CSV table of C-alpha atoms and ligand atoms in Angstrom, one decimal:
chain,number,residue,atom,x,y,z
A,269,MET,CA,67.3,119.1,138.6
A,270,GLN,CA,63.6,118.6,139.7
A,271,THR,CA,61.5,119.1,142.5
A,272,SER,CA,60.4,115.1,142.5
A,273,SER,CA,62.5,111.8,142.4
A,274,LEU,CA,62.9,109.4,139.3
A,275,TRP,CA,60.3,106.9,141.2
A,276,GLN,CA,58.3,109.5,142.3
A,277,SER,CA,57.4,111.1,138.7
A,278,GLY,CA,57.3,107.1,137.3
A,279,SER,CA,54.0,105.8,136.7
A,280,ARG,CA,52.3,104.8,140.0
A,281,ALA,CA,48.9,103.3,140.8
A,282,VAL,CA,47.3,106.2,142.9
A,283,VAL,CA,46.7,105.0,146.7
A,284,GLY,CA,44.2,107.3,148.6
A,285,SER,CA,42.0,110.0,148.1
A,286,GLY,CA,38.6,111.4,149.6
A,287,GLU,CA,37.6,113.3,152.6
A,288,PRO,CA,38.8,112.2,156.1
A,289,PRO,CA,35.7,110.3,158.3
A,290,ARG,CA,34.9,112.4,161.6
A,291,GLU,CA,36.3,109.6,163.8
A,292,ALA,CA,38.7,106.9,164.1
A,293,ASP,CA,40.2,104.5,166.4
A,294,PHE,CA,43.8,105.3,165.2
A,295,VAL,CA,45.0,108.4,163.1
A,296,VAL,CA,48.4,108.0,161.7
A,297,VAL,CA,49.4,111.4,160.3
A,298,GLY,CA,52.1,111.2,157.2
A,299,ALA,CA,52.1,108.4,154.6
A,300,GLY,CA,55.9,107.5,154.5
A,301,LEU,CA,57.6,104.5,155.2
A,302,LEU,CA,57.0,104.6,159.0
A,303,GLY,CA,53.2,105.9,158.6
A,304,ALA,CA,52.1,103.5,156.0
A,305,MET,CA,53.9,100.5,158.3
A,306,CYS,CA,52.4,101.6,161.5
A,307,ALA,CA,48.7,101.7,159.6
A,308,TYR,CA,49.7,98.6,157.7
A,309,TRP,CA,49.9,96.8,161.0
A,310,LEU,CA,46.9,98.8,163.0
A,311,ALA,CA,44.5,97.6,160.2
A,312,ARG,CA,45.6,93.9,160.2
A,313,ALA,CA,45.0,93.8,163.6
A,314,GLY,CA,41.4,94.9,163.1
A,315,SER,CA,41.7,98.5,163.9
A,316,SER,CA,40.0,101.1,162.7
A,317,VAL,CA,42.7,103.6,161.2
A,318,VAL,CA,42.9,106.6,158.9
A,319,VAL,CA,45.9,107.8,157.5
A,320,VAL,CA,46.1,111.7,156.9
A,321,GLU,CA,48.7,112.8,154.3
A,322,ARG,CA,49.4,116.4,153.4
A,323,HIS,CA,50.5,115.5,149.8
A,324,ALA,CA,50.8,112.2,148.3
A,325,VAL,CA,51.6,108.9,149.3
A,326,ALA,CA,56.0,108.7,149.8
A,327,TRP,CA,56.2,112.4,149.0
A,328,GLY,CA,58.3,112.7,151.6
A,329,ALA,CA,61.7,111.4,152.4
A,330,THR,CA,61.0,108.0,151.7
A,331,GLY,CA,60.2,108.9,148.3
A,332,ARG,CA,63.6,110.7,147.7
A,333,ASN,CA,65.5,108.1,148.7
A,334,SER,CA,68.1,105.5,147.4
A,335,GLY,CA,66.0,102.7,148.6
A,336,LEU,CA,69.1,101.0,150.9
A,337,VAL,CA,68.3,98.5,153.6
A,338,ILE,CA,71.5,98.8,156.1
A,339,PRO,CA,70.4,96.7,159.2
A,340,THR,CA,72.6,98.9,161.4
A,341,THR,CA,72.8,102.2,163.3
A,342,ALA,CA,73.0,105.6,161.4
A,343,GLU,CA,76.4,105.7,162.6
A,344,ALA,CA,79.3,103.3,163.0
A,345,TYR,CA,78.4,100.5,165.2
A,346,ASP,CA,81.5,101.3,167.3
A,347,GLN,CA,80.8,104.9,167.5
A,348,ALA,CA,77.4,104.2,168.5
A,349,VAL,CA,78.6,101.7,171.0
A,350,LEU,CA,80.8,104.5,172.5
A,351,ARG,CA,78.1,107.4,172.1
A,352,LEU,CA,75.0,105.4,173.6
A,353,GLY,CA,76.2,102.8,175.7
A,354,ALA,CA,76.4,99.2,174.8
A,355,PRO,CA,72.9,97.9,176.0
A,356,THR,CA,70.9,101.3,174.1
A,357,ALA,CA,73.5,100.4,170.8
A,358,MET,CA,72.8,96.6,170.9
A,359,ALA,CA,68.8,97.5,171.0
A,360,ILE,CA,68.9,99.6,168.1
A,361,ARG,CA,70.6,97.4,166.2
A,362,GLN,CA,68.7,94.9,167.0
A,363,LEU,CA,65.5,97.1,165.4
A,364,ALA,CA,67.6,97.7,162.4
A,365,ALA,CA,68.2,94.0,161.7
A,366,GLU,CA,64.0,93.0,163.0
A,367,GLY,CA,63.1,96.0,160.3
A,368,ALA,CA,65.4,94.8,157.4
A,369,GLY,CA,63.7,91.4,157.9
A,370,LEU,CA,60.0,92.7,158.4
A,371,LEU,CA,60.5,94.8,154.8
A,372,GLY,CA,61.2,91.4,153.5
A,373,GLN,CA,58.4,89.6,155.3
A,374,VAL,CA,56.0,92.4,154.4
A,375,VAL,CA,56.9,92.0,150.2
A,376,GLU,CA,56.3,88.4,150.5
A,377,GLU,CA,53.3,88.1,152.5
A,378,GLU,CA,51.7,91.5,150.2
A,379,HIS,CA,52.9,89.8,147.0
A,380,LEU,CA,55.0,93.4,146.6
A,381,THR,CA,57.6,93.4,144.0
A,382,ALA,CA,59.1,97.0,144.7
A,383,GLU,CA,62.5,95.6,142.8
A,384,TYR,CA,63.3,94.2,146.5
A,385,ARG,CA,66.9,92.7,146.3
A,386,PRO,CA,68.2,91.0,149.6
A,387,GLY,CA,71.7,90.5,149.8
A,388,VAL,CA,74.8,92.4,151.0
A,389,PHE,CA,75.7,95.9,151.8
A,390,LEU,CA,79.4,97.2,150.9
A,391,GLN,CA,80.9,100.0,152.5
A,392,LEU,CA,84.1,100.9,150.3
A,393,ALA,CA,87.1,102.0,152.6
A,394,THR,CA,88.5,105.1,150.4
A,395,GLY,CA,92.2,104.6,152.4
A,396,GLU,CA,94.0,103.0,155.3
A,397,GLU,CA,92.2,105.4,157.8
A,398,ASP,CA,89.1,104.6,156.6
A,399,ALA,CA,89.9,100.6,156.7
A,400,ALA,CA,90.9,101.0,160.3
A,401,SER,CA,87.6,102.5,161.1
A,402,CYS,CA,86.0,99.9,159.3
A,403,LEU,CA,87.6,97.1,161.2
A,404,ALA,CA,86.8,98.8,164.2
A,405,ASP,CA,83.0,98.8,163.3
A,406,ILE,CA,83.3,95.1,162.5
A,407,GLU,CA,85.0,94.3,165.4
A,408,ALA,CA,82.1,95.8,167.4
A,409,THR,CA,79.4,94.4,165.4
A,410,ARG,CA,80.8,90.8,165.8
A,411,ARG,CA,81.7,91.2,169.6
A,412,HIS,CA,77.5,91.9,169.5
A,413,GLY,CA,76.6,89.0,167.7
A,414,PHE,CA,75.7,90.8,164.4
A,415,GLU,CA,76.8,90.0,160.9
A,416,ALA,CA,79.9,91.9,159.6
A,417,ALA,CA,83.1,90.9,157.4
A,418,TRP,CA,86.0,92.4,156.0
A,419,LEU,CA,86.8,92.2,152.2
A,420,ASP,CA,89.9,92.9,151.4
A,421,ARG,CA,90.9,94.2,147.6
A,422,ASP,CA,91.1,91.1,146.3
A,423,GLN,CA,87.9,89.6,147.8
A,424,LEU,CA,86.3,93.2,146.7
A,425,GLN,CA,87.2,93.7,143.1
A,426,PRO,CA,85.1,90.0,141.6
A,427,ARG,CA,82.4,91.5,143.3
A,428,ILE,CA,82.4,94.6,141.4
A,429,GLY,CA,82.2,95.0,137.4
A,430,THR,CA,84.4,97.8,136.7
A,431,ARG,CA,88.1,98.3,138.2
A,432,LEU,CA,88.3,99.5,141.4
A,433,SER,CA,90.3,102.9,142.0
A,434,ASP,CA,93.9,102.0,143.3
A,435,THR,CA,93.3,104.2,146.9
A,436,ILE,CA,90.6,101.5,148.2
A,437,PRO,CA,91.9,98.8,150.0
A,438,GLY,CA,88.7,96.9,151.0
A,439,ALA,CA,85.6,96.9,152.1
A,440,MET,CA,83.0,96.4,154.8
A,441,MET,CA,80.2,93.8,154.6
A,442,LEU,CA,76.8,93.6,156.2
A,443,PRO,CA,73.6,92.1,155.4
A,444,GLY,CA,71.5,94.5,153.3
A,445,ALA,CA,68.7,95.0,150.8
A,446,THR,CA,67.7,97.5,148.2
A,447,VAL,CA,64.3,98.7,146.9
A,448,ASN,CA,62.2,100.7,145.3
A,449,SER,CA,60.8,102.6,148.4
A,450,VAL,CA,58.0,104.6,146.6
A,451,ALA,CA,56.6,101.2,145.1
A,452,LEU,CA,57.3,100.0,148.3
A,453,VAL,CA,55.3,102.6,150.0
A,454,ASP,CA,52.6,102.2,147.4
A,455,GLY,CA,52.1,98.6,147.9
A,456,VAL,CA,52.1,99.0,151.6
A,457,ALA,CA,49.5,101.9,151.8
A,458,ALA,CA,47.6,99.7,149.7
A,459,ALA,CA,47.9,96.6,151.7
A,460,ALA,CA,47.1,98.6,154.8
A,461,GLN,CA,43.9,99.5,152.4
A,462,ARG,CA,43.0,96.0,151.6
A,463,HIS,CA,42.8,95.2,155.5
A,464,GLY,CA,40.8,98.3,156.2
A,465,ALA,CA,42.6,101.5,156.7
A,466,ILE,CA,41.2,104.9,155.1
A,467,ILE,CA,44.3,106.7,153.7
A,468,CYS,CA,43.5,110.4,152.8
A,469,THR,CA,45.8,112.4,150.8
A,470,GLY,CA,45.7,116.2,150.2
A,471,VAL,CA,44.8,116.6,153.6
A,472,ALA,CA,46.9,118.6,155.5
A,473,VAL,CA,47.2,118.4,159.4
A,474,GLU,CA,47.2,121.8,161.1
A,475,ALA,CA,46.6,121.0,164.7
A,476,ILE,CA,46.8,117.8,167.1
A,477,ARG,CA,45.6,118.4,170.9
A,478,ALA,CA,44.5,115.7,173.6
A,479,ILE,CA,41.0,117.1,174.5
A,480,GLY,CA,40.2,114.6,177.6
A,481,GLY,CA,38.1,111.7,177.9
A,482,GLY,CA,40.8,109.5,176.2
A,483,LYS,CA,39.9,111.6,173.1
A,484,VAL,CA,42.5,113.6,170.8
A,485,SER,CA,41.5,116.0,168.2
A,486,VAL,CA,43.1,116.2,164.8
A,487,GLU,CA,42.6,119.5,162.6
A,488,THR,CA,43.3,119.1,159.4
A,489,SER,CA,42.4,121.2,156.1
A,490,HIS,CA,39.2,119.1,155.4
A,491,GLY,CA,37.7,119.2,159.0
A,492,ASN,CA,38.5,117.6,162.5
A,493,ILE,CA,39.1,113.9,163.3
A,494,THR,CA,38.1,112.6,166.5
A,495,ALA,CA,40.7,109.9,167.2
A,496,ARG,CA,41.6,107.6,170.5
A,497,ILE,CA,45.0,107.9,169.5
A,498,VAL,CA,47.2,109.4,167.2
A,499,VAL,CA,50.8,108.6,165.6
A,500,ALA,CA,52.7,111.6,164.0
A,501,ALA,CA,54.7,110.2,161.6
A,502,VAL,CA,56.2,113.3,160.0
A,503,ASN,CA,59.5,112.8,160.1
A,504,ALA,CA,61.3,116.2,159.4
A,505,TRP,CA,57.9,118.4,160.0
A,506,LEU,CA,57.6,117.3,163.7
A,507,SER,CA,58.5,120.6,164.7
A,508,GLU,CA,55.9,122.5,162.7
A,509,LEU,CA,53.0,120.3,164.9
A,510,PHE,CA,55.1,120.2,167.6
A,511,PRO,CA,57.3,123.4,167.9
A,512,LEU,CA,59.1,122.0,171.3
A,513,LEU,CA,60.5,118.8,169.5
A,514,GLY,CA,62.5,121.3,167.2
A,515,LYS,CA,64.8,121.4,169.8
A,516,VAL,CA,65.8,117.8,169.0
A,517,ILE,CA,64.6,117.3,165.7
A,518,ARG,CA,66.5,119.0,162.8
A,519,PRO,CA,65.2,118.7,159.1
A,520,VAL,CA,68.7,117.9,157.2
A,521,GLN,CA,68.5,118.1,153.3
A,522,GLY,CA,70.0,114.9,151.7
A,523,GLN,CA,70.3,115.1,147.4
A,524,LEU,CA,70.4,112.1,144.9
A,525,ILE,CA,71.1,112.1,141.2
A,526,ALA,CA,69.8,109.4,138.9
A,527,THR,CA,72.4,108.3,136.2
A,528,GLN,CA,71.2,107.1,132.5
A,529,PRO,CA,71.1,103.4,132.6
A,530,MET,CA,74.6,101.7,132.3
A,531,PRO,CA,75.7,98.5,132.2
A,532,ALA,CA,75.3,96.1,135.3
A,533,MET,CA,78.1,97.0,138.0
A,534,PHE,CA,76.8,97.1,141.4
A,535,ASP,CA,74.8,94.5,142.6
A,536,CYS,CA,73.9,95.6,145.7
A,537,GLY,CA,74.2,98.9,148.1
A,538,MET,CA,77.2,100.6,148.6
A,539,ALA,CA,78.6,103.7,150.2
A,540,ALA,CA,82.0,105.1,150.5
A,541,GLN,CA,83.2,108.0,152.5
A,542,VAL,CA,84.4,110.6,149.5
A,543,THR,CA,82.9,113.8,150.9
A,544,ALA,CA,82.8,114.6,154.7
A,545,HIS,CA,79.4,112.8,155.4
A,546,GLY,CA,79.6,110.3,152.8
A,547,GLU,CA,78.2,108.8,149.6
A,548,TYR,CA,76.0,105.8,148.9
A,549,TRP,CA,74.2,104.4,146.0
A,550,GLN,CA,72.7,101.6,144.2
A,551,GLN,CA,72.1,100.3,140.4
A,552,MET,CA,68.5,99.8,139.7
A,553,PRO,CA,67.6,96.7,137.3
A,554,ASP,CA,67.3,98.9,134.4
A,555,GLY,CA,70.7,99.6,134.8
A,556,THR,CA,70.3,103.3,136.6
A,557,ILE,CA,72.4,104.4,139.3
A,558,LEU,CA,71.0,106.4,142.4
A,559,LEU,CA,73.8,107.9,144.1
A,560,GLY,CA,73.2,110.4,147.0
A,561,GLY,CA,75.3,112.6,149.3
A,562,CYS,CA,78.2,115.4,149.1
A,563,ARG,CA,75.9,117.5,151.6
A,564,SER,CA,78.7,118.9,152.8
A,565,VAL,CA,79.4,120.4,149.7
A,566,GLY,CA,76.7,122.8,149.7
A,567,ALA,CA,75.3,125.1,152.2
A,568,PRO,CA,73.2,123.5,155.0
A,569,VAL,CA,69.7,123.3,154.3
A,570,THR,CA,67.7,122.9,157.5
A,571,ASP,CA,64.1,123.9,155.8
A,572,ALA,CA,62.2,120.9,155.5
A,573,THR,CA,60.0,122.3,153.3
A,574,ALA,CA,62.7,123.8,150.6
A,575,GLN,CA,63.8,120.2,149.0
A,576,VAL,CA,65.4,122.1,146.3
A,577,PRO,CA,68.8,120.4,144.9
A,578,GLN,CA,71.5,122.6,145.1
A,579,PRO,CA,73.6,123.0,141.9
A,580,GLU,CA,77.2,122.6,143.7
A,581,VAL,CA,76.2,119.2,145.3
A,582,HIS,CA,74.5,118.2,141.9
A,583,GLN,CA,77.9,118.7,140.2
A,584,ALA,CA,79.7,117.0,143.1
A,585,LEU,CA,77.9,114.1,143.1
A,586,GLN,CA,78.4,113.5,139.7
A,587,GLY,CA,82.3,113.4,140.2
A,588,ILE,CA,82.4,110.5,143.1
A,589,LEU,CA,81.8,107.4,140.7
A,590,PRO,CA,84.8,108.5,138.5
A,591,SER,CA,87.0,109.2,141.9
A,592,LEU,CA,86.1,105.6,143.0
A,593,PHE,CA,86.1,103.6,139.6
A,594,PRO,CA,88.3,105.1,137.2
A,595,ASP,CA,87.3,103.7,134.0
A,596,LEU,CA,83.7,105.4,134.8
A,597,THR,CA,84.7,108.6,132.9
A,598,GLU,CA,81.3,109.2,131.3
A,599,ILE,CA,78.3,109.2,133.1
A,600,GLY,CA,75.0,110.8,131.9
A,601,VAL,CA,72.5,111.8,134.5
A,602,GLN,CA,69.1,112.0,133.9
A,603,ARG,CA,67.9,113.7,137.1
A,604,GLY,CA,68.3,115.4,140.2
A,605,TRP,CA,66.5,116.1,143.7
A,606,ALA,CA,66.3,116.4,147.0
A,607,GLY,CA,64.8,115.5,150.1
A,608,ALA,CA,64.5,116.5,153.8
A,609,MET,CA,65.7,113.8,156.2
A,610,ALA,CA,65.3,114.2,160.2
A,611,PHE,CA,68.5,114.4,162.6
A,612,THR,CA,68.4,114.1,166.2
A,613,PRO,CA,71.6,115.1,168.4
A,614,ASP,CA,72.2,111.3,169.2
A,615,TRP,CA,71.4,110.2,165.8
A,616,ILE,CA,68.9,107.5,166.9
A,617,PRO,CA,64.8,108.2,166.6
A,618,ILE,CA,62.4,109.3,168.8
A,619,VAL,CA,59.3,107.3,169.5
A,620,ASP,CA,57.5,108.6,172.5
A,621,GLU,CA,53.7,109.5,173.8
A,622,ILE,CA,54.3,113.3,174.2
A,623,ASP,CA,51.1,113.9,175.5
A,624,GLU,CA,48.0,111.5,176.3
A,625,SER,CA,47.4,109.1,173.6
A,626,LEU,CA,49.3,111.2,171.2
A,627,TRP,CA,52.7,109.7,169.9
A,628,ALA,CA,55.7,111.5,167.9
A,629,VAL,CA,58.0,109.2,165.7
A,630,GLY,CA,60.5,110.8,163.8
A,631,GLY,CA,64.3,111.5,163.8
A,632,PHE,CA,65.8,108.6,161.4
A,633,SER,CA,69.1,111.0,161.0
A,634,GLY,CA,69.3,109.4,156.8
A,635,HIS,CA,68.6,105.7,158.4
A,636,GLY,CA,64.7,105.2,158.3
A,637,MET,CA,64.5,102.5,156.0
A,638,PRO,CA,65.2,99.4,158.1
A,639,PHE,CA,63.7,101.2,161.5
A,640,GLY,CA,60.5,102.6,159.8
A,641,ALA,CA,59.6,98.9,159.4
A,642,SER,CA,60.0,97.6,162.9
A,643,ILE,CA,59.1,100.7,164.7
A,644,GLY,CA,56.0,100.8,162.5
A,645,LYS,CA,55.0,96.9,163.7
A,646,LEU,CA,56.3,97.2,167.4
A,647,LEU,CA,54.2,100.5,168.4
A,648,ALA,CA,51.0,99.2,166.4
A,649,ALA,CA,51.3,96.0,168.8
A,650,HIS,CA,51.5,98.5,171.5
A,651,LEU,CA,49.3,100.6,171.0
A,652,THR,CA,46.3,97.5,169.6
A,653,GLY,CA,47.6,94.6,172.2
A,654,GLY,CA,49.8,96.4,174.8
A,655,SER,CA,52.3,94.2,174.1
A,656,PRO,CA,55.6,95.9,175.6
A,657,LEU,CA,57.4,98.6,173.8
A,658,ALA,CA,60.6,96.9,174.5
A,659,ASN,CA,63.5,98.1,172.4
A,660,LEU,CA,61.1,101.1,171.8
A,661,THR,CA,61.9,101.9,175.3
A,662,HIS,CA,65.5,103.4,174.4
A,663,LEU,CA,64.0,106.3,172.2
A,664,ARG,CA,62.2,108.0,174.3
A,665,LEU,CA,62.5,111.7,174.6
A,666,ASP,CA,63.9,111.3,178.6
A,667,ARG,CA,67.0,109.5,177.2
A,668,PRO,CA,70.7,110.1,178.9
A,669,THR,CA,72.1,110.9,175.3
A,670,LEU,CA,69.7,114.0,174.2
A,671,PRO,CA,71.9,116.5,175.6
A,672,ASP,CA,69.4,119.4,175.4
A,673,PRO,CA,68.4,119.9,179.6
A,674,GLU,CA,64.8,120.6,178.1
A,675,ALA,CA,64.4,117.4,176.4
A,676,GLU,CA,63.2,115.8,179.8
A,677,GLN,CA,60.4,118.1,179.9
A,678,LEU,CA,59.2,117.8,176.4
A,679,ARG,CA,57.7,114.2,177.2
B,2110,FAD,C1,67.9,112.1,150.2
B,2110,FAD,C2,67.8,111.1,150.8
B,2110,FAD,C3,68.2,109.9,151.0
B,2110,FAD,C4,68.3,108.9,151.8
B,2110,FAD,N1,68.8,107.7,151.5
B,2110,FAD,C5,68.3,106.6,152.7
B,2110,FAD,C6,68.9,105.5,152.6
B,2110,FAD,O1,69.4,104.9,151.5
B,2110,FAD,N2,68.2,104.3,153.4
B,2110,FAD,C7,67.7,104.6,154.5
B,2110,FAD,O2,67.6,103.9,155.4
B,2110,FAD,N3,67.4,105.8,154.7
B,2110,FAD,C8,67.1,107.2,153.4
B,2110,FAD,N4,66.8,108.4,153.7
B,2110,FAD,C9,66.5,108.5,154.9
B,2110,FAD,C10,64.8,107.8,155.0
B,2110,FAD,O3,64.1,107.9,153.7
B,2110,FAD,C11,64.1,108.5,156.0
B,2110,FAD,O4,64.7,108.2,157.3
B,2110,FAD,C12,62.5,107.7,156.6
B,2110,FAD,O5,62.1,107.6,155.0
B,2110,FAD,C13,61.7,108.4,157.1
B,2110,FAD,O6,60.3,108.0,156.6
B,2110,FAD,P1,59.1,108.6,157.5
B,2110,FAD,O7,57.8,107.9,157.1
B,2110,FAD,O8,59.2,108.8,159.1
B,2110,FAD,O9,59.1,110.2,156.9
B,2110,FAD,P2,58.8,110.7,155.4
B,2110,FAD,O10,59.0,109.6,154.6
B,2110,FAD,O11,59.1,112.1,155.0
B,2110,FAD,O12,57.1,111.1,155.8
B,2110,FAD,C14,56.2,111.8,156.0
B,2110,FAD,C15,55.3,112.4,155.8
B,2110,FAD,O13,54.4,113.3,156.4
B,2110,FAD,C16,53.6,114.1,155.7
B,2110,FAD,N5,53.3,115.2,156.1
B,2110,FAD,C17,54.5,116.3,156.9
B,2110,FAD,N6,53.6,116.9,157.5
B,2110,FAD,C18,52.2,116.9,157.6
B,2110,FAD,C19,51.0,117.5,157.7
B,2110,FAD,N7,51.0,118.5,158.7
B,2110,FAD,N8,49.7,116.6,157.5
B,2110,FAD,C20,49.9,115.9,157.0
B,2110,FAD,N9,51.1,114.8,156.5
B,2110,FAD,C21,52.2,115.3,156.5
B,2110,FAD,C22,55.2,114.4,154.3
B,2110,FAD,O14,54.1,115.1,153.6
B,2110,FAD,C23,55.6,112.6,154.4
B,2110,FAD,O15,54.6,112.6,153.1
B,2110,FAD,C24,67.3,109.2,152.9
B,2110,FAD,C25,66.9,110.3,153.2
B,2110,FAD,C26,66.5,111.3,151.8
B,2110,FAD,C27,66.2,112.5,151.9
């Protein structure tokens, strides 16, 4: 098991270096998908923007994920409707759909490859009860005007290049895409640089404070930067900079394996609930399968700095494909790693101005790929042109579904 992902360890163009300047209009802290996207749209609008990243571009969750872009809520959509109410659930779902589209748009406009493959996503049902849950999800999704369909076993089997277990009655099909997340964020960060952004890696932000006069001071390991507006896009590490946010953002460790290359079997992102929190995978163009999940098998890890894989989770991940596809008895594993996700109590992200001109964004609850793209663009448009926050208003800290009574005071 390793401390970095397959994509992070591959050969990459190095994006970013150098000392940060002393002043900027905008400082974005963190160079995951959200930080890179936000900086990209800010720079594209002609603003002076500096990205400050403690390690390297895509060092955090984005660089360690499985690259599934699924334009829906982090929990089943019918459950999100029950928990959040229809208007909020629809707004979040819309943000996810917009984000998935935006990823494709940026890939095309900036000529990135990033192994981006648009298509569908399949959530396999692992029994009749699970099938009923999928059907409820599909019904709520379609009722609100979004795309979803049920494939029964006979329709599903031809889409999969290996025999399905008898226990799988069908699958929910949604639009979706797969991508190499590290290549994507490297490409978006490089595009932001071409549009004028300065990307500083190996520079840690130690404190951020509003200093009056419409200015914010960003204290870094390499000196202070005075900015007009700061966006803290550090996801699982938000509470390091803003301890009160620890009440609403909880780091949760996720874990993946990469198999040895296998014959082509899966041509889209897939998921199935084999263990309590579910499993998910994509097969890359070279045949390698990236598979994550099984986190209920290990002890909960809520320390974002750890990112150390657990042997029992690693072992359990190796049993997932054989349990769903009985002919896959021989699975060779080339790598295993872990990453820090960030969960909120109501499973939707936080986007808010927590002090004058200081924005905090994060808490993607294991589902940040579509949201990173749409939130990055909407926030940049709001900060540069004053365009309305639109659906982002549902993500403020004073929303009613954050149960912590102190949450309202965090804003
Ligand atoms: C194992 C795993 C599998 C996942 N699978 C999927 C999936 O298939 N699909 C999906 O949609 N989502 C998935 N997710 C979730 C998704 O990866 C995240 O929601 C998303 O990448 C968050 O992006 P981000 O830019 O907000 O944060 P991150 O990518 O975590 O980036 C935050 C950055 O901030 C930097 N940073 C932190 N503190 C500081 C500081 N003080 N100073 C400077 N820099 C700092 C970090 O180094 C890091 O690079 C998965 C996550 C994990 C861990």
